């Protein structure tokens, strides 16, 4: 189980109520399950967000295949509006 920090941006920050929080999880899927449990709005936002793991885009990889290492930073990037 890895320990790290999850950072929320824009709508994800608003939905979570915090800018960041520590976590313990082995994969991105486990992490998202943990942080969205009991947080319906955050689950909704996370469902349409992109993710960075230590600055690297997750892209379309299945979240259960994204293994997290100790000290990792995961960033939740909701779709941004603007032009």
PDB file of N, CA and C in Angstrom:
ATOM      1  N   UNK A   1       0.850  -1.176   0.000  1.00  0.00           N
ATOM      2  CA  UNK A   1       0.000   0.000   0.000  1.00  0.00           C
ATOM      3  C   UNK A   1       0.895   1.238   0.000  1.00  0.00           C
ATOM      4  N   UNK A   2       0.682   2.096  -0.945  1.00  0.00           N
ATOM      5  CA  UNK A   2       1.488   3.310  -1.072  1.00  0.00           C
ATOM      6  C   UNK A   2       0.848   4.458  -0.297  1.00  0.00           C
ATOM      7  N   UNK A   3       1.680   5.344   0.176  1.00  0.00           N
ATOM      8  CA  UNK A   3       1.218   6.572   0.822  1.00  0.00           C
ATOM      9  C   UNK A   3       1.578   7.737  -0.070  1.00  0.00           C
ATOM     10  N   UNK A   4       0.643   8.671  -0.205  1.00  0.00           N
ATOM     11  CA  UNK A   4       0.906   9.822  -1.051  1.00  0.00           C
ATOM     12  C   UNK A   4      -0.067  10.946  -0.765  1.00  0.00           C
ATOM     13  N   UNK A   5      -0.159  11.849  -1.725  1.00  0.00           N
ATOM     14  CA  UNK A   5      -1.039  13.013  -1.618  1.00  0.00           C
ATOM     15  C   UNK A   5      -1.894  13.091  -2.864  1.00  0.00           C
ATOM     16  N   UNK A   6      -3.176  13.356  -2.672  1.00  0.00           N
ATOM     17  CA  UNK A   6      -4.053  13.618  -3.802  1.00  0.00           C
ATOM     18  C   UNK A   6      -4.393  15.097  -3.770  1.00  0.00           C
ATOM     19  N   UNK A   7      -4.251  15.748  -4.926  1.00  0.00           N
ATOM     20  CA  UNK A   7      -4.541  17.178  -5.056  1.00  0.00           C
ATOM     21  C   UNK A   7      -5.752  17.355  -5.953  1.00  0.00           C
ATOM     22  N   UNK A   8      -6.619  18.243  -5.538  1.00  0.00           N
ATOM     23  CA  UNK A   8      -7.840  18.508  -6.283  1.00  0.00           C
ATOM     24  C   UNK A   8      -7.765  19.901  -6.903  1.00  0.00           C
ATOM     25  N   UNK A   9      -8.211  20.031  -8.146  1.00  0.00           N
ATOM     26  CA  UNK A   9      -8.211  21.309  -8.834  1.00  0.00           C
ATOM     27  C   UNK A   9      -9.634  21.683  -9.240  1.00  0.00           C
ATOM     28  N   UNK A  10      -9.910  22.979  -9.242  1.00  0.00           N
ATOM     29  CA  UNK A  10     -11.166  23.558  -9.746  1.00  0.00           C
ATOM     30  C   UNK A  10     -12.388  22.880  -9.116  1.00  0.00           C
ATOM     31  N   UNK A  11     -13.276  22.317  -9.930  1.00  0.00           N
ATOM     32  CA  UNK A  11     -14.521  21.723  -9.426  1.00  0.00           C
ATOM     33  C   UNK A  11     -14.254  20.565  -8.469  1.00  0.00           C
ATOM     34  N   UNK A  12     -13.158  19.847  -8.658  1.00  0.00           N
ATOM     35  CA  UNK A  12     -12.821  18.748  -7.749  1.00  0.00           C
ATOM     36  C   UNK A  12     -12.461  19.288  -6.367  1.00  0.00           C
ATOM     37  N   UNK A  13     -11.776  20.408  -6.330  1.00  0.00           N
ATOM     38  CA  UNK A  13     -11.427  21.044  -5.055  1.00  0.00           C
ATOM     39  C   UNK A  13     -12.693  21.492  -4.343  1.00  0.00           C
ATOM     40  N   UNK A  14     -13.610  22.078  -5.090  1.00  0.00           N
ATOM     41  CA  UNK A  14     -14.875  22.520  -4.506  1.00  0.00           C
ATOM     42  C   UNK A  14     -15.676  21.322  -3.990  1.00  0.00           C
ATOM     43  N   UNK A  15     -15.724  20.253  -4.764  1.00  0.00           N
ATOM     44  CA  UNK A  15     -16.502  19.074  -4.379  1.00  0.00           C
ATOM     45  C   UNK A  15     -15.901  18.345  -3.184  1.00  0.00           C
ATOM     46  N   UNK A  16     -14.591  18.336  -3.077  1.00  0.00           N
ATOM     47  CA  UNK A  16     -13.941  17.641  -1.967  1.00  0.00           C
ATOM     48  C   UNK A  16     -13.906  18.478  -0.702  1.00  0.00           C
ATOM     49  N   UNK A  17     -13.918  19.797  -0.869  1.00  0.00           N
ATOM     50  CA  UNK A  17     -13.840  20.685   0.287  1.00  0.00           C
ATOM     51  C   UNK A  17     -12.428  20.928   0.782  1.00  0.00           C
ATOM     52  N   UNK A  18     -11.441  20.354   0.097  1.00  0.00           N
ATOM     53  CA  UNK A  18     -10.035  20.544   0.466  1.00  0.00           C
ATOM     54  C   UNK A  18      -9.203  20.644  -0.805  1.00  0.00           C
ATOM     55  N   UNK A  19      -8.035  21.244  -0.702  1.00  0.00           N
ATOM     56  CA  UNK A  19      -7.133  21.333  -1.851  1.00  0.00           C
ATOM     57  C   UNK A  19      -6.359  20.044  -2.045  1.00  0.00           C
ATOM     58  N   UNK A  20      -6.043  19.364  -0.950  1.00  0.00           N
ATOM     59  CA  UNK A  20      -5.307  18.106  -1.015  1.00  0.00           C
ATOM     60  C   UNK A  20      -5.507  17.336   0.271  1.00  0.00           C
ATOM     61  N   UNK A  21      -5.204  16.035   0.198  1.00  0.00           N
ATOM     62  CA  UNK A  21      -5.286  15.197   1.384  1.00  0.00           C
ATOM     63  C   UNK A  21      -4.380  13.988   1.208  1.00  0.00           C
ATOM     64  N   UNK A  22      -3.909  13.420   2.310  1.00  0.00           N
ATOM     65  CA  UNK A  22      -3.052  12.236   2.225  1.00  0.00           C
ATOM     66  C   UNK A  22      -3.900  10.994   1.922  1.00  0.00           C
ATOM     67  N   UNK A  23      -3.246   9.961   1.400  1.00  0.00           N
ATOM     68  CA  UNK A  23      -3.953   8.709   1.145  1.00  0.00           C
ATOM     69  C   UNK A  23      -3.020   7.523   1.304  1.00  0.00           C
ATOM     70  N   UNK A  24      -3.629   6.353   1.411  1.00  0.00           N
ATOM     71  CA  UNK A  24      -2.941   5.065   1.332  1.00  0.00           C
ATOM     72  C   UNK A  24      -3.740   4.207   0.377  1.00  0.00           C
ATOM     73  N   UNK A  25      -3.141   3.816  -0.727  1.00  0.00           N
ATOM     74  CA  UNK A  25      -3.807   2.979  -1.730  1.00  0.00           C
ATOM     75  C   UNK A  25      -2.761   2.357  -2.640  1.00  0.00           C
ATOM     76  N   UNK A  26      -3.098   1.225  -3.221  1.00  0.00           N
ATOM     77  CA  UNK A  26      -2.172   0.540  -4.109  1.00  0.00           C
ATOM     78  C   UNK A  26      -2.302   0.927  -5.567  1.00  0.00           C
ATOM     79  N   UNK A  27      -3.533   1.270  -5.976  1.00  0.00           N
ATOM     80  CA  UNK A  27      -3.779   1.643  -7.369  1.00  0.00           C
ATOM     81  C   UNK A  27      -4.639   2.908  -7.413  1.00  0.00           C
ATOM     82  N   UNK A  28      -4.692   3.503  -8.585  1.00  0.00           N
ATOM     83  CA  UNK A  28      -5.535   4.685  -8.760  1.00  0.00           C
ATOM     84  C   UNK A  28      -6.995   4.329  -8.533  1.00  0.00           C
ATOM     85  N   UNK A  29      -7.428   3.162  -8.959  1.00  0.00           N
ATOM     86  CA  UNK A  29      -8.816   2.742  -8.745  1.00  0.00           C
ATOM     87  C   UNK A  29      -9.141   2.664  -7.259  1.00  0.00           C
ATOM     88  N   UNK A  30      -8.252   2.084  -6.457  1.00  0.00           N
ATOM     89  CA  UNK A  30      -8.457   2.001  -5.006  1.00  0.00           C
ATOM     90  C   UNK A  30      -8.524   3.393  -4.397  1.00  0.00           C
ATOM     91  N   UNK A  31      -7.633   4.264  -4.827  1.00  0.00           N
ATOM     92  CA  UNK A  31      -7.608   5.627  -4.310  1.00  0.00           C
ATOM     93  C   UNK A  31      -8.922   6.335  -4.606  1.00  0.00           C
ATOM     94  N   UNK A  32      -9.390   6.255  -5.838  1.00  0.00           N
ATOM     95  CA  UNK A  32     -10.628   6.945  -6.206  1.00  0.00           C
ATOM     96  C   UNK A  32     -11.827   6.375  -5.456  1.00  0.00           C
ATOM     97  N   UNK A  33     -11.830   5.073  -5.243  1.00  0.00           N
ATOM     98  CA  UNK A  33     -12.906   4.459  -4.461  1.00  0.00           C
ATOM     99  C   UNK A  33     -12.909   5.026  -3.039  1.00  0.00           C
ATOM    100  N   UNK A  34     -11.736   5.151  -2.449  1.00  0.00           N
ATOM    101  CA  UNK A  34     -11.622   5.671  -1.079  1.00  0.00           C
ATOM    102  C   UNK A  34     -12.075   7.121  -0.977  1.00  0.00           C
ATOM    103  N   UNK A  35     -11.554   7.978  -1.845  1.00  0.00           N
ATOM    104  CA  UNK A  35     -11.814   9.411  -1.689  1.00  0.00           C
ATOM    105  C   UNK A  35     -13.225   9.810  -2.099  1.00  0.00           C
ATOM    106  N   UNK A  36     -13.881   8.989  -2.918  1.00  0.00           N
ATOM    107  CA  UNK A  36     -15.242   9.344  -3.347  1.00  0.00           C
ATOM    108  C   UNK A  36     -16.317   8.689  -2.485  1.00  0.00           C
ATOM    109  N   UNK A  37     -15.949   7.764  -1.635  1.00  0.00           N
ATOM    110  CA  UNK A  37     -16.917   7.091  -0.766  1.00  0.00           C
ATOM    111  C   UNK A  37     -17.619   8.131   0.113  1.00  0.00           C
ATOM    112  N   UNK A  38     -18.929   8.204  -0.012  1.00  0.00           N
ATOM    113  CA  UNK A  38     -19.709   9.162   0.771  1.00  0.00           C
ATOM    114  C   UNK A  38     -19.626  10.593   0.269  1.00  0.00           C
ATOM    115  N   UNK A  39     -19.029  10.791  -0.885  1.00  0.00           N
ATOM    116  CA  UNK A  39     -18.880  12.124  -1.475  1.00  0.00           C
ATOM    117  C   UNK A  39     -19.408  12.085  -2.910  1.00  0.00           C
ATOM    118  N   UNK A  40     -20.723  12.125  -3.034  1.00  0.00           N
ATOM    119  CA  UNK A  40     -21.380  11.948  -4.334  1.00  0.00           C
ATOM    120  C   UNK A  40     -20.933  12.980  -5.360  1.00  0.00           C
ATOM    121  N   UNK A  41     -20.809  14.235  -4.951  1.00  0.00           N
ATOM    122  CA  UNK A  41     -20.416  15.279  -5.910  1.00  0.00           C
ATOM    123  C   UNK A  41     -18.984  15.067  -6.377  1.00  0.00           C
ATOM    124  N   UNK A  42     -18.103  14.678  -5.475  1.00  0.00           N
ATOM    125  CA  UNK A  42     -16.721  14.399  -5.865  1.00  0.00           C
ATOM    126  C   UNK A  42     -16.675  13.196  -6.806  1.00  0.00           C
ATOM    127  N   UNK A  43     -17.477  12.188  -6.556  1.00  0.00           N
ATOM    128  CA  UNK A  43     -17.536  11.024  -7.447  1.00  0.00           C
ATOM    129  C   UNK A  43     -17.975  11.444  -8.846  1.00  0.00           C
ATOM    130  N   UNK A  44     -18.960  12.332  -8.919  1.00  0.00           N
ATOM    131  CA  UNK A  44     -19.445  12.811 -10.208  1.00  0.00           C
ATOM    132  C   UNK A  44     -18.343  13.564 -10.951  1.00  0.00           C
ATOM    133  N   UNK A  45     -17.669  14.462 -10.247  1.00  0.00           N
ATOM    134  CA  UNK A  45     -16.594  15.246 -10.866  1.00  0.00           C
ATOM    135  C   UNK A  45     -15.426  14.339 -11.267  1.00  0.00           C
ATOM    136  N   UNK A  46     -15.044  13.429 -10.388  1.00  0.00           N
ATOM    137  CA  UNK A  46     -13.919  12.533 -10.682  1.00  0.00           C
ATOM    138  C   UNK A  46     -14.215  11.640 -11.885  1.00  0.00           C
ATOM    139  N   UNK A  47     -15.477  11.302 -12.063  1.00  0.00           N
ATOM    140  CA  UNK A  47     -15.864  10.452 -13.173  1.00  0.00           C
ATOM    141  C   UNK A  47     -15.622  11.058 -14.543  1.00  0.00           C
ATOM    142  N   UNK A  48     -15.489  12.365 -14.599  1.00  0.00           N
ATOM    143  CA  UNK A  48     -15.226  13.016 -15.893  1.00  0.00           C
ATOM    144  C   UNK A  48     -13.884  13.756 -15.900  1.00  0.00           C
ATOM    145  N   UNK A  49     -13.058  13.479 -14.906  1.00  0.00           N
ATOM    146  CA  UNK A  49     -11.768  14.166 -14.768  1.00  0.00           C
ATOM    147  C   UNK A  49     -10.630  13.396 -15.417  1.00  0.00           C
ATOM    148  N   UNK A  50      -9.536  14.116 -15.622  1.00  0.00           N
ATOM    149  CA  UNK A  50      -8.264  13.525 -16.025  1.00  0.00           C
ATOM    150  C   UNK A  50      -7.386  13.443 -14.779  1.00  0.00           C
ATOM    151  N   UNK A  51      -6.365  12.583 -14.831  1.00  0.00           N
ATOM    152  CA  UNK A  51      -5.505  12.393 -13.670  1.00  0.00           C
ATOM    153  C   UNK A  51      -4.044  12.438 -14.080  1.00  0.00           C
ATOM    154  N   UNK A  52      -3.246  13.028 -13.212  1.00  0.00           N
ATOM    155  CA  UNK A  52      -1.795  13.004 -13.346  1.00  0.00           C
ATOM    156  C   UNK A  52      -1.242  12.238 -12.162  1.00  0.00           C
ATOM    157  N   UNK A  53      -0.269  11.385 -12.412  1.00  0.00           N
ATOM    158  CA  UNK A  53       0.424  10.669 -11.345  1.00  0.00           C
ATOM    159  C   UNK A  53       1.880  11.088 -11.429  1.00  0.00           C
ATOM    160  N   UNK A  54       2.309  11.831 -10.439  1.00  0.00           N
ATOM    161  CA  UNK A  54       3.654  12.423 -10.438  1.00  0.00           C
ATOM    162  C   UNK A  54       3.932  13.170 -11.740  1.00  0.00           C
ATOM    163  N   UNK A  55       2.922  13.905 -12.199  1.00  0.00           N
ATOM    164  CA  UNK A  55       3.070  14.739 -13.381  1.00  0.00           C
ATOM    165  C   UNK A  55       2.865  14.026 -14.702  1.00  0.00           C
ATOM    166  N   UNK A  56       2.627  12.721 -14.673  1.00  0.00           N
ATOM    167  CA  UNK A  56       2.439  11.944 -15.898  1.00  0.00           C
ATOM    168  C   UNK A  56       0.957  11.665 -16.123  1.00  0.00           C
ATOM    169  N   UNK A  57       0.428  11.968 -17.302  1.00  0.00           N
ATOM    170  CA  UNK A  57      -0.990  11.735 -17.578  1.00  0.00           C
ATOM    171  C   UNK A  57      -1.339  10.239 -17.544  1.00  0.00           C
ATOM    172  N   UNK A  58      -2.463   9.938 -16.929  1.00  0.00           N
ATOM    173  CA  UNK A  58      -2.962   8.562 -16.899  1.00  0.00           C
ATOM    174  C   UNK A  58      -3.572   8.204 -18.250  1.00  0.00           C
ATOM    175  N   UNK A  59      -4.194   9.190 -18.888  1.00  0.00           N
ATOM    176  CA  UNK A  59      -4.810   8.943 -20.184  1.00  0.00           C
ATOM    177  C   UNK A  59      -5.960   7.955 -20.075  1.00  0.00           C
ATOM    178  N   UNK A  60      -6.047   7.047 -21.011  1.00  0.00           N
ATOM    179  CA  UNK A  60      -7.155   6.086 -21.061  1.00  0.00           C
ATOM    180  C   UNK A  60      -6.834   4.763 -20.365  1.00  0.00           C
ATOM    181  N   UNK A  61      -5.689   4.692 -19.685  1.00  0.00           N
ATOM    182  CA  UNK A  61      -5.355   3.445 -18.980  1.00  0.00           C
ATOM    183  C   UNK A  61      -6.402   3.132 -17.933  1.00  0.00           C
ATOM    184  N   UNK A  62      -6.706   1.866 -17.763  1.00  0.00           N
ATOM    185  CA  UNK A  62      -7.640   1.431 -16.721  1.00  0.00           C
ATOM    186  C   UNK A  62      -7.050   1.797 -15.361  1.00  0.00           C
ATOM    187  N   UNK A  63      -7.851   2.399 -14.518  1.00  0.00           N
ATOM    188  CA  UNK A  63      -7.354   2.893 -13.239  1.00  0.00           C
ATOM    189  C   UNK A  63      -6.826   1.786 -12.339  1.00  0.00           C
ATOM    190  N   UNK A  64      -7.342   0.570 -12.502  1.00  0.00           N
ATOM    191  CA  UNK A  64      -6.834  -0.531 -11.678  1.00  0.00           C
ATOM    192  C   UNK A  64      -5.444  -0.984 -12.119  1.00  0.00           C
ATOM    193  N   UNK A  65      -4.997  -0.547 -13.288  1.00  0.00           N
ATOM    194  CA  UNK A  65      -3.644  -0.903 -13.757  1.00  0.00           C
ATOM    195  C   UNK A  65      -2.607   0.166 -13.411  1.00  0.00           C
ATOM    196  N   UNK A  66      -3.051   1.281 -12.865  1.00  0.00           N
ATOM    197  CA  UNK A  66      -2.131   2.374 -12.516  1.00  0.00           C
ATOM    198  C   UNK A  66      -1.678   2.166 -11.073  1.00  0.00           C
ATOM    199  N   UNK A  67      -0.488   1.599 -10.914  1.00  0.00           N
ATOM    200  CA  UNK A  67       0.059   1.285  -9.593  1.00  0.00           C
ATOM    201  C   UNK A  67       0.705   2.533  -9.013  1.00  0.00           C
ATOM    202  N   UNK A  68       0.421   2.785  -7.746  1.00  0.00           N
ATOM    203  CA  UNK A  68       0.942   3.970  -7.059  1.00  0.00           C
ATOM    204  C   UNK A  68       2.114   3.583  -6.169  1.00  0.00           C
ATOM    205  N   UNK A  69       3.153   4.399  -6.176  1.00  0.00           N
ATOM    206  CA  UNK A  69       4.316   4.163  -5.331  1.00  0.00           C
ATOM    207  C   UNK A  69       4.333   5.120  -4.151  1.00  0.00           C
ATOM    208  N   UNK A  70       5.135   4.812  -3.162  1.00  0.00           N
ATOM    209  CA  UNK A  70       5.245   5.681  -1.988  1.00  0.00           C
ATOM    210  C   UNK A  70       5.700   7.078  -2.380  1.00  0.00           C
ATOM    211  N   UNK A  71       5.090   8.064  -1.758  1.00  0.00           N
ATOM    212  CA  UNK A  71       5.453   9.452  -1.984  1.00  0.00           C
ATOM    213  C   UNK A  71       4.845  10.056  -3.235  1.00  0.00           C
ATOM    214  N   UNK A  72       3.943   9.337  -3.891  1.00  0.00           N
ATOM    215  CA  UNK A  72       3.345   9.785  -5.147  1.00  0.00           C
ATOM    216  C   UNK A  72       2.363  10.938  -4.920  1.00  0.00           C
ATOM    217  N   UNK A  73       2.239  11.782  -5.938  1.00  0.00           N
ATOM    218  CA  UNK A  73       1.226  12.832  -5.945  1.00  0.00           C
ATOM    219  C   UNK A  73       0.284  12.564  -7.105  1.00  0.00           C
ATOM    220  N   UNK A  74      -1.007  12.470  -6.790  1.00  0.00           N
ATOM    221  CA  UNK A  74      -2.040  12.270  -7.796  1.00  0.00           C
ATOM    222  C   UNK A  74      -2.825  13.572  -7.889  1.00  0.00           C
ATOM    223  N   UNK A  75      -3.029  14.064  -9.095  1.00  0.00           N
ATOM    224  CA  UNK A  75      -3.773  15.295  -9.296  1.00  0.00           C
ATOM    225  C   UNK A  75      -5.054  14.999 -10.066  1.00  0.00           C
ATOM    226  N   UNK A  76      -6.163  15.574  -9.582  1.00  0.00           N
ATOM    227  CA  UNK A  76      -7.473  15.399 -10.199  1.00  0.00           C
ATOM    228  C   UNK A  76      -7.778  16.678 -10.977  1.00  0.00           C
ATOM    229  N   UNK A  77      -7.890  16.549 -12.291  1.00  0.00           N
ATOM    230  CA  UNK A  77      -8.075  17.697 -13.183  1.00  0.00           C
ATOM    231  C   UNK A  77      -9.435  17.592 -13.876  1.00  0.00           C
ATOM    232  N   UNK A  78     -10.436  18.280 -13.352  1.00  0.00           N
ATOM    233  CA  UNK A  78     -11.743  18.282 -14.028  1.00  0.00           C
ATOM    234  C   UNK A  78     -11.642  18.994 -15.372  1.00  0.00           C
ATOM    235  N   UNK A  79     -12.614  18.785 -16.244  1.00  0.00           N
ATOM    236  CA  UNK A  79     -12.619  19.538 -17.507  1.00  0.00           C
ATOM    237  C   UNK A  79     -12.681  21.034 -17.202  1.00  0.00           C
ATOM    238  N   UNK A  80     -11.863  21.797 -17.876  1.00  0.00           N
ATOM    239  CA  UNK A  80     -11.832  23.236 -17.673  1.00  0.00           C
ATOM    240  C   UNK A  80     -12.598  23.913 -18.798  1.00  0.00           C
ATOM    241  N   UNK A  81     -13.345  24.939 -18.454  1.00  0.00           N
ATOM    242  CA  UNK A  81     -14.071  25.716 -19.455  1.00  0.00           C
ATOM    243  C   UNK A  81     -13.228  26.937 -19.831  1.00  0.00           C
ATOM    244  N   UNK A  82     -13.506  27.497 -20.953  1.00  0.00           N
ATOM    245  CA  UNK A  82     -12.806  28.709 -21.348  1.00  0.00           C
ATOM    246  C   UNK A  82     -12.332  28.602 -22.789  1.00  0.00           C
ATOM    247  N   UNK A  83     -11.690  29.647 -23.202  1.00  0.00           N
ATOM    248  CA  UNK A  83     -11.248  29.584 -24.583  1.00  0.00           C
ATOM    249  C   UNK A  83     -10.253  30.627 -24.918  1.00  0.00           C
TER     250      UNK A  83
END
